[in-house]
Coordinates of C-alpha atoms and ligand atoms in Angstrom, one line a residue:
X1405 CA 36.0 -35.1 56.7
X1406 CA 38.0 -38.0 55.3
X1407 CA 35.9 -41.6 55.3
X1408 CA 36.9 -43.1 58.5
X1409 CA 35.4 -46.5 57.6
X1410 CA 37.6 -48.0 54.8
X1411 CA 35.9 -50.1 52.1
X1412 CA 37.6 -49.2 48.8
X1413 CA 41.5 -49.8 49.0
X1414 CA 43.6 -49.3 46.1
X1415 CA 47.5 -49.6 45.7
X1416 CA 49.4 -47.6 43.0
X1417 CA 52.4 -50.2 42.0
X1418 CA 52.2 -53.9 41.7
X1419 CA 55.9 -54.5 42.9
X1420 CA 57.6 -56.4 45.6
X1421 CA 55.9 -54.0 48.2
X1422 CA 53.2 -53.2 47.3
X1423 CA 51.8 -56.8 45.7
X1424 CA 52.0 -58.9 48.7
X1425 CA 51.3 -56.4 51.2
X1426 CA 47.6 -55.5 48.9
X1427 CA 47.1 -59.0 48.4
X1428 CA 47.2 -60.2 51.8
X1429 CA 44.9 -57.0 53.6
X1430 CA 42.2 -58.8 50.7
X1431 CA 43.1 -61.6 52.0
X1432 CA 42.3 -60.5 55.2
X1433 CA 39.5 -58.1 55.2
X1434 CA 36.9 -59.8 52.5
X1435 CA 35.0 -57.2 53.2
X1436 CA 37.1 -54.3 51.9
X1437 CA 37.4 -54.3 47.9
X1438 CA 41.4 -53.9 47.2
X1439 CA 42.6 -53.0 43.6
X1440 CA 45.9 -53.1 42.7
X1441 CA 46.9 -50.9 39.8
X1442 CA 49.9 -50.7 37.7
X1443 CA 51.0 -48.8 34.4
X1444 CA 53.0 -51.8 33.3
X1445 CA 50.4 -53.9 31.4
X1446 CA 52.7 -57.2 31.4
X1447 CA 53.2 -57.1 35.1
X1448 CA 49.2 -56.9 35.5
X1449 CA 48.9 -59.7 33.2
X1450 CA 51.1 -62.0 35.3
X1451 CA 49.1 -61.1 38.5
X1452 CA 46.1 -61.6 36.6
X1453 CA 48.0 -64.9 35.0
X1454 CA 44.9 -68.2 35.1
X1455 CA 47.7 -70.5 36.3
X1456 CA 49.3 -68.3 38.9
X1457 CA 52.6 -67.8 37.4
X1458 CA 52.7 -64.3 39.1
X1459 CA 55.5 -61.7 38.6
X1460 CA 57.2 -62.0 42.0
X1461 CA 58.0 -65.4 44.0
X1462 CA 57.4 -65.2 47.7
X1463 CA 56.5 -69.2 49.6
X1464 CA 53.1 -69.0 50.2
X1465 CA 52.1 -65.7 47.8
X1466 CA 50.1 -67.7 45.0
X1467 CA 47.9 -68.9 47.1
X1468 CA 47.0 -65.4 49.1
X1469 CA 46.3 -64.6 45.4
X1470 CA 44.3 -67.9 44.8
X1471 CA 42.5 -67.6 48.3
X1472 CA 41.0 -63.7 47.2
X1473 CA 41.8 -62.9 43.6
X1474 CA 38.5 -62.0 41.6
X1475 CA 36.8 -61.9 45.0
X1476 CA 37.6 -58.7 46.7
X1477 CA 41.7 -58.8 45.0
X1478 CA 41.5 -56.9 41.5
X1479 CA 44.7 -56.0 39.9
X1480 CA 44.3 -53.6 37.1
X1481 CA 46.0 -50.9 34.3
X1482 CA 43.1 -48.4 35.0
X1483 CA 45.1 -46.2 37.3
X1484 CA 42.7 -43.3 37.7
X1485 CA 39.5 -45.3 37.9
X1486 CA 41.0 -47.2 40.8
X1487 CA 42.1 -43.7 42.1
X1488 CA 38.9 -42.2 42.1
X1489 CA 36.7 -44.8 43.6
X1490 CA 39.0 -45.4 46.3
X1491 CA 38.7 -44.2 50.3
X1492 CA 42.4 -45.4 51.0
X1493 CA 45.1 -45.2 48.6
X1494 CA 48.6 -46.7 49.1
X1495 CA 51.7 -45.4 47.3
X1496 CA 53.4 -48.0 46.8
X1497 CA 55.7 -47.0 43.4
X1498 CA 59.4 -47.5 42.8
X1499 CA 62.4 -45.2 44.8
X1500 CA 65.0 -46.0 42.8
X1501 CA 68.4 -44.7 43.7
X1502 CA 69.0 -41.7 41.8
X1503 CA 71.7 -42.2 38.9
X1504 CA 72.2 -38.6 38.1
X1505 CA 72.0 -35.0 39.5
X1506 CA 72.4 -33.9 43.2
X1507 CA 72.9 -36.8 45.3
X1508 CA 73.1 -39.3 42.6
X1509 CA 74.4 -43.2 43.8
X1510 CA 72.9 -42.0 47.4
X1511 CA 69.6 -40.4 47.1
X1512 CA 65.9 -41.6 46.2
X1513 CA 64.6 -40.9 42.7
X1514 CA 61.2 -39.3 44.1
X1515 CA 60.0 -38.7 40.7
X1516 CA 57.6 -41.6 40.2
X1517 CA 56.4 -40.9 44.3
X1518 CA 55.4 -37.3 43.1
X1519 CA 53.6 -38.0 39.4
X1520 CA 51.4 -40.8 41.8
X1521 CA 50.6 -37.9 43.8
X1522 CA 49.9 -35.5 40.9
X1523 CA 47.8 -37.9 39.5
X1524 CA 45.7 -38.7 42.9
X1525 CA 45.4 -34.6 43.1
X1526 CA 44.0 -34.6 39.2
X1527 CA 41.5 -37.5 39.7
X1528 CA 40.0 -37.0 42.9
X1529 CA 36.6 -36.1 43.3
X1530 CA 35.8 -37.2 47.2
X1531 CA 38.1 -37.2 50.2
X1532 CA 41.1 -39.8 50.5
X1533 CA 43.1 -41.1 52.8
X1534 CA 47.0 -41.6 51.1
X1535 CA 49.1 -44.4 52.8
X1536 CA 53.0 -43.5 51.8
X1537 CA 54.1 -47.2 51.6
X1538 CA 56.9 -46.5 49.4
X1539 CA 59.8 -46.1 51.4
X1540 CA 61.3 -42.4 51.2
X1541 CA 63.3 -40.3 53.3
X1542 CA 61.7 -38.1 55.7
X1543 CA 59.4 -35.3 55.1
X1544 CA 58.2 -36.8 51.4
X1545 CA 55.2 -36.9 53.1
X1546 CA 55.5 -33.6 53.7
X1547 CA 55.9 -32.8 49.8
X1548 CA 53.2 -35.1 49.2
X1549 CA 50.5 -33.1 51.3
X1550 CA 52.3 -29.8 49.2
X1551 CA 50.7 -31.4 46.2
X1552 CA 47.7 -32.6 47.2
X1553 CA 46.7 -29.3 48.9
X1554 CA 48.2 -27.1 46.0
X1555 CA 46.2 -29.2 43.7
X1556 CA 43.0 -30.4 45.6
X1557 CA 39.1 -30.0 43.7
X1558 CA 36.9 -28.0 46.2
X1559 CA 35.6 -30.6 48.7
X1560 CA 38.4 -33.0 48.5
X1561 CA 40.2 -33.3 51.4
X1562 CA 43.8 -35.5 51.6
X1563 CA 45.2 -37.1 55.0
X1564 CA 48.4 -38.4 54.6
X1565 CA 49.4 -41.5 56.2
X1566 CA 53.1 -42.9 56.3
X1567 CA 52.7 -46.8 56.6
X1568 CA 56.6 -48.1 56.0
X1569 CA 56.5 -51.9 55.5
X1570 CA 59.0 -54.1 57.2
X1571 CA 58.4 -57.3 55.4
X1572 CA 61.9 -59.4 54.5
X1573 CA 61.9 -61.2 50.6
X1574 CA 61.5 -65.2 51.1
X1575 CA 59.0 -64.6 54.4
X1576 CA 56.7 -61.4 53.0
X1577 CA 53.9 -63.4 53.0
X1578 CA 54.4 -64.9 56.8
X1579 CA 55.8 -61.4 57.7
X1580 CA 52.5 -60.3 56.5
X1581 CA 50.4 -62.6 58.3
X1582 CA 52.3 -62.2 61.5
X1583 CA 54.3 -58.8 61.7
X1584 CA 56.4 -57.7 64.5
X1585 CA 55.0 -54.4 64.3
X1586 CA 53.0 -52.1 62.2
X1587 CA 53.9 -48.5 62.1
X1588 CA 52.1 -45.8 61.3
X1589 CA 52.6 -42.2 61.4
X1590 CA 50.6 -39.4 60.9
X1591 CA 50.1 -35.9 61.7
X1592 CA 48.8 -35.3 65.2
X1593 CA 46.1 -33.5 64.1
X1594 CA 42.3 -34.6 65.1
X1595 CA 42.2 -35.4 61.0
X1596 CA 45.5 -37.1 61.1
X1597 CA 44.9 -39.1 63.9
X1598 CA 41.5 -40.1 62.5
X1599 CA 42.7 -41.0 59.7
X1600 CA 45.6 -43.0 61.2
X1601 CA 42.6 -45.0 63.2
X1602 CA 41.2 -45.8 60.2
X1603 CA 44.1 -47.7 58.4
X1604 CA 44.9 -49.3 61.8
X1605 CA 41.2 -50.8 62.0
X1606 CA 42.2 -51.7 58.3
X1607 CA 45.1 -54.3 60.0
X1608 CA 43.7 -54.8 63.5
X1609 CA 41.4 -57.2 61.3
X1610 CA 44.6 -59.6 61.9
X1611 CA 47.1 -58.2 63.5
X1612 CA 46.8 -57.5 67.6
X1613 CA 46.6 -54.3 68.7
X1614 CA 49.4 -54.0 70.7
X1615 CA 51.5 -54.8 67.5
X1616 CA 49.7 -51.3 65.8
X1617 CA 52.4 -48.9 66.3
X1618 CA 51.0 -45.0 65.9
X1619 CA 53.8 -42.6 65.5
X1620 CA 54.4 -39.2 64.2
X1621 CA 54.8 -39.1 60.2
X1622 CA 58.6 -37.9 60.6
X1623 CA 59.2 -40.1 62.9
X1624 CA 57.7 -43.0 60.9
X1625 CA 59.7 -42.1 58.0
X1626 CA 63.1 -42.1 59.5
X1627 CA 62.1 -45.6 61.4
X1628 CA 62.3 -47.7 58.2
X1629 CA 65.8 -46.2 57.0
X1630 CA 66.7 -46.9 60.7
X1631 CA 65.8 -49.9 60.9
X1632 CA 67.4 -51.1 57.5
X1633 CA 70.7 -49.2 58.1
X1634 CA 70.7 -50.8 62.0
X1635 CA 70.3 -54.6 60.8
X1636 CA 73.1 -53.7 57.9
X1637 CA 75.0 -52.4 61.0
X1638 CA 75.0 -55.7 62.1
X1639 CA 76.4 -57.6 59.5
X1640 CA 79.0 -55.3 58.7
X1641 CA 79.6 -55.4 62.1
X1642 CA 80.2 -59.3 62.5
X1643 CA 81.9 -59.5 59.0
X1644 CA 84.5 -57.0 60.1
X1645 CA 84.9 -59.5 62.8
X1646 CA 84.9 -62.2 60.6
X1647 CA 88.5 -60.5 58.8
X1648 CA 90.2 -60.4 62.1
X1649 CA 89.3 -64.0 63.0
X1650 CA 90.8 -65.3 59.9
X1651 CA 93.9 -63.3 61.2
X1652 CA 94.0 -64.9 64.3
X1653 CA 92.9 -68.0 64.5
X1654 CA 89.1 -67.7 66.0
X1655 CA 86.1 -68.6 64.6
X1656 CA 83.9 -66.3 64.2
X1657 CA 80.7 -68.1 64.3
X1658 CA 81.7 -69.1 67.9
X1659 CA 82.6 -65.8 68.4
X1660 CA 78.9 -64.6 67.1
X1661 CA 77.5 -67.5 69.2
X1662 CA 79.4 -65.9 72.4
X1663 CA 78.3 -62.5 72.1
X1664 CA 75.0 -63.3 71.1
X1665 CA 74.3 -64.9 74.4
X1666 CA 74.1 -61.5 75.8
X1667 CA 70.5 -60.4 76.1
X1668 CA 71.0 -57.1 75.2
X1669 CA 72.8 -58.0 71.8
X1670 CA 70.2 -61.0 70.8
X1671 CA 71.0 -64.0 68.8
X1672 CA 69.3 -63.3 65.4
X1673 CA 71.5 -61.5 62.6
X1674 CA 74.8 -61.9 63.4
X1675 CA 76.2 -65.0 60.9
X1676 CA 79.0 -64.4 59.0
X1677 CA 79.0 -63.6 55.2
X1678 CA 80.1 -62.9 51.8
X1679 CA 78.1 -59.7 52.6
X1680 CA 74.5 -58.4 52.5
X1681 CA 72.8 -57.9 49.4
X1682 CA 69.5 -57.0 48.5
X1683 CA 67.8 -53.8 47.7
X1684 CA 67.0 -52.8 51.1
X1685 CA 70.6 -52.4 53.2
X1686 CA 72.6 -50.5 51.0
X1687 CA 69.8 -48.2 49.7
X1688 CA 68.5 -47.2 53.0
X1689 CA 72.0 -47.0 54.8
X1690 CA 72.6 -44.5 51.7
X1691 CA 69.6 -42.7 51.8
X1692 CA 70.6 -42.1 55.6
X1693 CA 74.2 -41.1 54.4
X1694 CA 72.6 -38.4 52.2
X1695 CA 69.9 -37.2 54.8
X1696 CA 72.8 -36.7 57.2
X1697 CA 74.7 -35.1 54.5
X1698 CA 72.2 -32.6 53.8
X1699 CA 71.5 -31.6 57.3
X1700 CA 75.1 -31.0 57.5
X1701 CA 75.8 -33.9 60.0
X1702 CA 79.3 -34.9 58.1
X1703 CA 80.3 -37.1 61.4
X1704 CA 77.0 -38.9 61.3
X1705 CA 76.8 -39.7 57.2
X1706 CA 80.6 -40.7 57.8
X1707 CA 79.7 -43.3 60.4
X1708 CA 76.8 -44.8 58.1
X1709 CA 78.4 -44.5 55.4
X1710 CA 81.6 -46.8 56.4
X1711 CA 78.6 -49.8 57.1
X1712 CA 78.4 -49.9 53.3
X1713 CA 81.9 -49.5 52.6
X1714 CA 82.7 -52.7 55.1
X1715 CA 80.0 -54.7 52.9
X1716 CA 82.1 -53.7 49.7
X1717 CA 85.4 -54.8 51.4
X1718 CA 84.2 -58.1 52.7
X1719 CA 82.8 -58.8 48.9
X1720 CA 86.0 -58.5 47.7
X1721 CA 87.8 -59.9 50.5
X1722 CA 86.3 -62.9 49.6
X1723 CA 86.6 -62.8 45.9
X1724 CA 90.1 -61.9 46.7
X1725 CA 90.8 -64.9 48.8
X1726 CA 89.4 -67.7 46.0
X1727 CA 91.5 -66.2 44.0
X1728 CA 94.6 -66.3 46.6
X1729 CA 93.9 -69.8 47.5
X1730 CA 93.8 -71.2 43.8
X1731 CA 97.2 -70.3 43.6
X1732 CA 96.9 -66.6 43.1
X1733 CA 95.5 -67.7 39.4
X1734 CA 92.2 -68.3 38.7
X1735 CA 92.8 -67.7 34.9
X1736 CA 91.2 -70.5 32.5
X1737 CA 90.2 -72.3 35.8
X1738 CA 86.2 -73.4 36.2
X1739 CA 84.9 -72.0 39.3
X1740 CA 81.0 -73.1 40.5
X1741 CA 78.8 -70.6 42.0
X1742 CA 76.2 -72.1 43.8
X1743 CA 73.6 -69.8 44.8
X1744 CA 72.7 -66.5 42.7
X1745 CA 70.0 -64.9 44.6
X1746 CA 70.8 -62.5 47.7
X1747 CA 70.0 -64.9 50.4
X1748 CA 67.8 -68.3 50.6
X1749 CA 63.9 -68.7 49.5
X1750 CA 64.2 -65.8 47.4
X1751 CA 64.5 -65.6 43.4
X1752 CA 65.3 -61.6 43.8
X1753 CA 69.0 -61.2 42.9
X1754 CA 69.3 -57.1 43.4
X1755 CA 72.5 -56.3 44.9
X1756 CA 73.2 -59.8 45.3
X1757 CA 77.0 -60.7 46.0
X1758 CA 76.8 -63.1 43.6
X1759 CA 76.7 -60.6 41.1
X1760 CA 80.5 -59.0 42.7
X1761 CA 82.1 -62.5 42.8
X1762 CA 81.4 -63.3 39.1
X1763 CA 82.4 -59.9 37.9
X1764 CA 85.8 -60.4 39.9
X1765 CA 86.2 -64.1 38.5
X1766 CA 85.8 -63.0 34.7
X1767 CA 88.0 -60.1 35.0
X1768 CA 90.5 -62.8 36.5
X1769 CA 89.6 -64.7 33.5
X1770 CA 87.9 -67.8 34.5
X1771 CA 85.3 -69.7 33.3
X1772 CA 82.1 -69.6 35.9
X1773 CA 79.0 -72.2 36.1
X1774 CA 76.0 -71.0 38.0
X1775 CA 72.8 -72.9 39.7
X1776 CA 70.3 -71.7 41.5
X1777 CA 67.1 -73.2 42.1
X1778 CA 64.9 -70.1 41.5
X1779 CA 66.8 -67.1 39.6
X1780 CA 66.7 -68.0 35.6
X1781 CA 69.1 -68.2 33.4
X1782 CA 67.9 -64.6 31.9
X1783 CA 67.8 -63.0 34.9
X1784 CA 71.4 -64.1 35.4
X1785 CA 72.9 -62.6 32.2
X1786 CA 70.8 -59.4 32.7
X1787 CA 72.5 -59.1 35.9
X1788 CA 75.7 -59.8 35.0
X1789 CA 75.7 -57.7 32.0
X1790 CA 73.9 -54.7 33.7
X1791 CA 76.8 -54.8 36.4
X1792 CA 79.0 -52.7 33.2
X1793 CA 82.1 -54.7 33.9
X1794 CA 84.1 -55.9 30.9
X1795 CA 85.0 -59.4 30.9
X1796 CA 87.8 -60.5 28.4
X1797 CA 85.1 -62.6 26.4
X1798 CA 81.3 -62.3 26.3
X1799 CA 79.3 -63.0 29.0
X1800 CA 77.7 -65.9 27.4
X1801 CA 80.6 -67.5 26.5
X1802 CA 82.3 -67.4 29.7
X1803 CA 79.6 -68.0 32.0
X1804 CA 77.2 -70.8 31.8
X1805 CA 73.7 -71.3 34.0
X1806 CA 73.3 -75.1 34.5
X1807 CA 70.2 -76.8 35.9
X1808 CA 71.6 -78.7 39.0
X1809 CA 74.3 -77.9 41.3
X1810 CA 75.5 -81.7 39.9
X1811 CA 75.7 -80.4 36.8
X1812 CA 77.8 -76.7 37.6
X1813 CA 80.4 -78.4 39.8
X1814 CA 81.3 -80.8 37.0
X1815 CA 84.9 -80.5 35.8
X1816 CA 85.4 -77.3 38.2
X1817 CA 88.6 -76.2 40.0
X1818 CA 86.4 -74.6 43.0
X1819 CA 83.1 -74.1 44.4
X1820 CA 81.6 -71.0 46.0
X1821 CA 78.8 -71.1 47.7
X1822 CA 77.0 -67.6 47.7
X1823 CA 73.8 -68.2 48.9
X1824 CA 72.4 -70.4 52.0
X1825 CA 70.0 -72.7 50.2
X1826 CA 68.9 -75.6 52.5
X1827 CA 69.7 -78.1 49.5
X1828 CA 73.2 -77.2 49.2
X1829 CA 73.9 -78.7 52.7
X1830 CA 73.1 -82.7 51.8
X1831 CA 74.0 -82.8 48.1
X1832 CA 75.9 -85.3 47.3
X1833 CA 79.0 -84.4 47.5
X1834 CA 81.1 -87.3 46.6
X1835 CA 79.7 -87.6 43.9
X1836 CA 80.1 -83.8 43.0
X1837 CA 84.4 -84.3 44.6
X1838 CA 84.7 -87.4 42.0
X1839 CA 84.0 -85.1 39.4
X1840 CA 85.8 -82.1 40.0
X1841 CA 89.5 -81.3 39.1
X1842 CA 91.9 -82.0 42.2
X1843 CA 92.8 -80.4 44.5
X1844 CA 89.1 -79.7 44.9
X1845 CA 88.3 -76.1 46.9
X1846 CA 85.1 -74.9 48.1
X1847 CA 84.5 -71.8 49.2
X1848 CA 82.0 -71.7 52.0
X1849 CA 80.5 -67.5 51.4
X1850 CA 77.5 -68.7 54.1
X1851 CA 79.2 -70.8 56.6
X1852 CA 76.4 -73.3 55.9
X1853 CA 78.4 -76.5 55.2
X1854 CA 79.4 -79.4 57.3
X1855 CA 83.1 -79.1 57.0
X1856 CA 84.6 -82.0 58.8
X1857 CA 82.3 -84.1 56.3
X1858 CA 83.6 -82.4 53.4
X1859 CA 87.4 -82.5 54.5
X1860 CA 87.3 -86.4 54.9
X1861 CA 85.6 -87.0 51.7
X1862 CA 89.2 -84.8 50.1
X1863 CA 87.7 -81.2 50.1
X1864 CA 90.1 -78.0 51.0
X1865 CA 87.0 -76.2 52.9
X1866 CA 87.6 -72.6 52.7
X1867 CA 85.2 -70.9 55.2
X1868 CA 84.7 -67.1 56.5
X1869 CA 85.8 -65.8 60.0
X1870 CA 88.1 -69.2 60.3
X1871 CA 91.9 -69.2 61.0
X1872 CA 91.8 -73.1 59.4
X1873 CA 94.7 -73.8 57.5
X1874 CA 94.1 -75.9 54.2
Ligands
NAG188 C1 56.9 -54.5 33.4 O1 56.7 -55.7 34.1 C2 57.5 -56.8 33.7 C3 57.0 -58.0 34.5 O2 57.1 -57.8 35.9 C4 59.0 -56.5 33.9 O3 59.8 -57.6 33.5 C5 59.3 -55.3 33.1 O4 60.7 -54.9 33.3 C6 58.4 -54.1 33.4 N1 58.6 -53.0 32.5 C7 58.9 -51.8 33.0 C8 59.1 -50.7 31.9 O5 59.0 -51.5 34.2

């Protein structure tokens, strides 16, 4: 019989996921010891860090951390000890894309999902309740229970629960408090089921009932590459949009606004971009591709597939056009990139356009200035130099991170704004026009400027989904 009453949580991986999620049911159920456990001994420092300079920035994280950590919130190396006292373990390791073998650039590295589950086999001495949290595609769980079954110790009984989160980087931490929905899936087995009440009493300690979501496991699974692929739908949807409004003549945020209106369409999600970023869309829209793939639904992995491809074409539409607009040379020029992260209140930069745009602007030859208010200057050259383009001169010569947006628009031919930053809409931008070389271009990625403001101060506002003429 698995231990219906929870009181011993831990979470294998200290990552984006699986940090705030842990860190907030402490936070929440002060009754219920959560450890958090991690091989990486650095990143269990920094969550362990005296003056709360912890390894991931979310608003509002440090002080879920201050509010519980050393209380009931322990984050730890000791893996199997936090295993083995446990009634409720969460998953919660890396799915990297896979890089090589079958289905490489499009399938989920499950490798680290299964030596967790190995290891939760090995040091188990009581019954357990495993939460996949890591998101996979469908039927891992079904693997998982393969393993744990094959490799059980007499008396040891595993229920697996799958438990995707849903939480977006830059509002994990109110996402957290105040979800839209919690899903969980299960087997529909008396066991499965019980053990599927016993994580929802874990959440219903915050989170209304009717918000508790109890599905089954394959149908959990396939929700949360669903649901990624569907919003990345979206914007692909209104950025190919966007192209034909720059064609014509419309506007495509009046155009968004229009067809938003409709009820059944909604409001939220449908602003015009440079494109989406992130390490959610593109995975889980590929993941999806490759599912469909290798159930032999060519039509279906074609469709899915072409939402990524429109993302990749409206990067480089983009790049193309600040290129097009500088007089089809961009060579020597001194372009600004304001914004490096892969949208606002967020220091994550994984697939953030902002790493596309740069690559296309030193393989064009220009020199490129970069603020951001969160990303470091490390994590900027990291990314740049990870992305294996080969710029005429070395990265650190041609680019260079500066501390203000002031200071990166100085001197520069063009500005392009890549991320929607509140701060970026009231700087001061005569000041910055005074200083640039004229004509002065900006480049609008968001759509978050005032543009009438910045034509009459002498700006040539270049926006996306507009048929302006400069
Ligand atoms: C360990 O964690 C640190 C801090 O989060 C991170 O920078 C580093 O890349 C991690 N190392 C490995 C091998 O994952």
């Amino acid at each position: 019989m698995a231990p219906i009453e929870v009181k011993k949580i831990v979470c294998i991986g200290a990552g984006y996921v699986g940090g705030p999620t842990c860190a907030v049911v402490a936070l929440k159920c002060p009754h219920i010891q959560v450890t958090i456990v991690d091989v990486n001994q650095s990143r269990i420092d920094a969550w362990n860090d005296p003056d709360f300079n912890l390894p991931i920035y979310e608003p509002g994280l440090v002080d879920v951390v201050k509010g519980c950590r050393g209380r009931n919130l322990f984050f730890s190396t000791e893996v199997d000890k936090g295993i083995a006292e446990a009634d409720l373990i969460f998953v919660s390791v890396n799915t990297p894309t896979k890089k090589s073998g079958l289905g490489a650039g499009f399938a989920a590295d499950l490798n680290y999902i299964e030596l967790a589950t190995r290891r939760i086999a090995e040091v188990s001495t009581s019954s357990k309740i495993v939460v996949e949290k890591s998101t996979v595609p469908c039927r891992t769980a079904e693997s998982m229970r393969t393993i744990l079954e094959a490799n059980a110790k007499p008396g040891c009984r595993f229920d697996i629960l799958s438990n995707p989160e849903f939480l977006a980087e830059g509002t994990a931490i109110e996402d957290l408090f105040a979800p839209d929905r919690v899903l969980i899936g299960s087997l529909q087995s008396q066991e499965g089921l019980d053990a599927c009440a016993a994580l929802a009493n874990v959440y219903a300690n915050w989170i209304p009932k009717e918000r508790i979501l109890t599905v089954g496991l394959w149908s959990s699974e396939l929700s949360k590459l669903a649901a990624n692929a569907m919003l990345a739908q979206r914007i692909s949807s209104v950025n190919m949009l966007s192209a034909i409004c720059e064609a014509t003549g419309a506007n495509v945020d009046e155009v968004a606004y229009a067809v938003g209106k409709d009820s059944r369409v909604g409001p939220k999600f449908l602003k015009a971009s440079v494109g989406f970023g992130g390490s959610c869309f593109q995975k889980y829209s590929l993941n999806l591709v490759y599912l469909a793939r290798s159930l032999n639904l060519e039509e279906v992995a074609r469709y899915w597939y072409a939402v990524v491809e429109a993302n990749d074409y409206q990067k480089n539409r983009f790049a193309k056009k600040v290129v097009d607009t500088l007089f089809n040379t961009i060579t020597g020029k001194k372009i600004a990139v304001l914004g490096f992260a892969f949208k606002a209140d967020t220091g994550d930069t994984r697939e953030s356009p902002a790493i596309d745009l740069i690559n296309h602007f030193l393989s064009e030859r220009a020199r490129v200035t970069v603020y951001d208010p969160e990303v470091q200057e490390s994590q900027i050259m990291l990314d740049l130099t990870d992305y294996g383009a080969k710029p005429a001169e070395p990265i650190q010569k041609a680019v260079t991170v500066c501390p203000s947006a002031l200071e990166a628009c100085k001197g520069a031919d063009a500005i392009v704004v890549v991320t929607e930053w509140k701060e970026f809409v009231n700087l001061d931008w005569q000041s910055i026009h005074d200083t640039m070389n004229k004509p002065a271009f900006i480049f609008d990625g968001r759509n978050i400027l005032k543009r009438q403001e910045l034509k009459n101060i002498g700006f040539k506002v270049v926006s996306i989904g507009t048929g302006d003429r400069l």
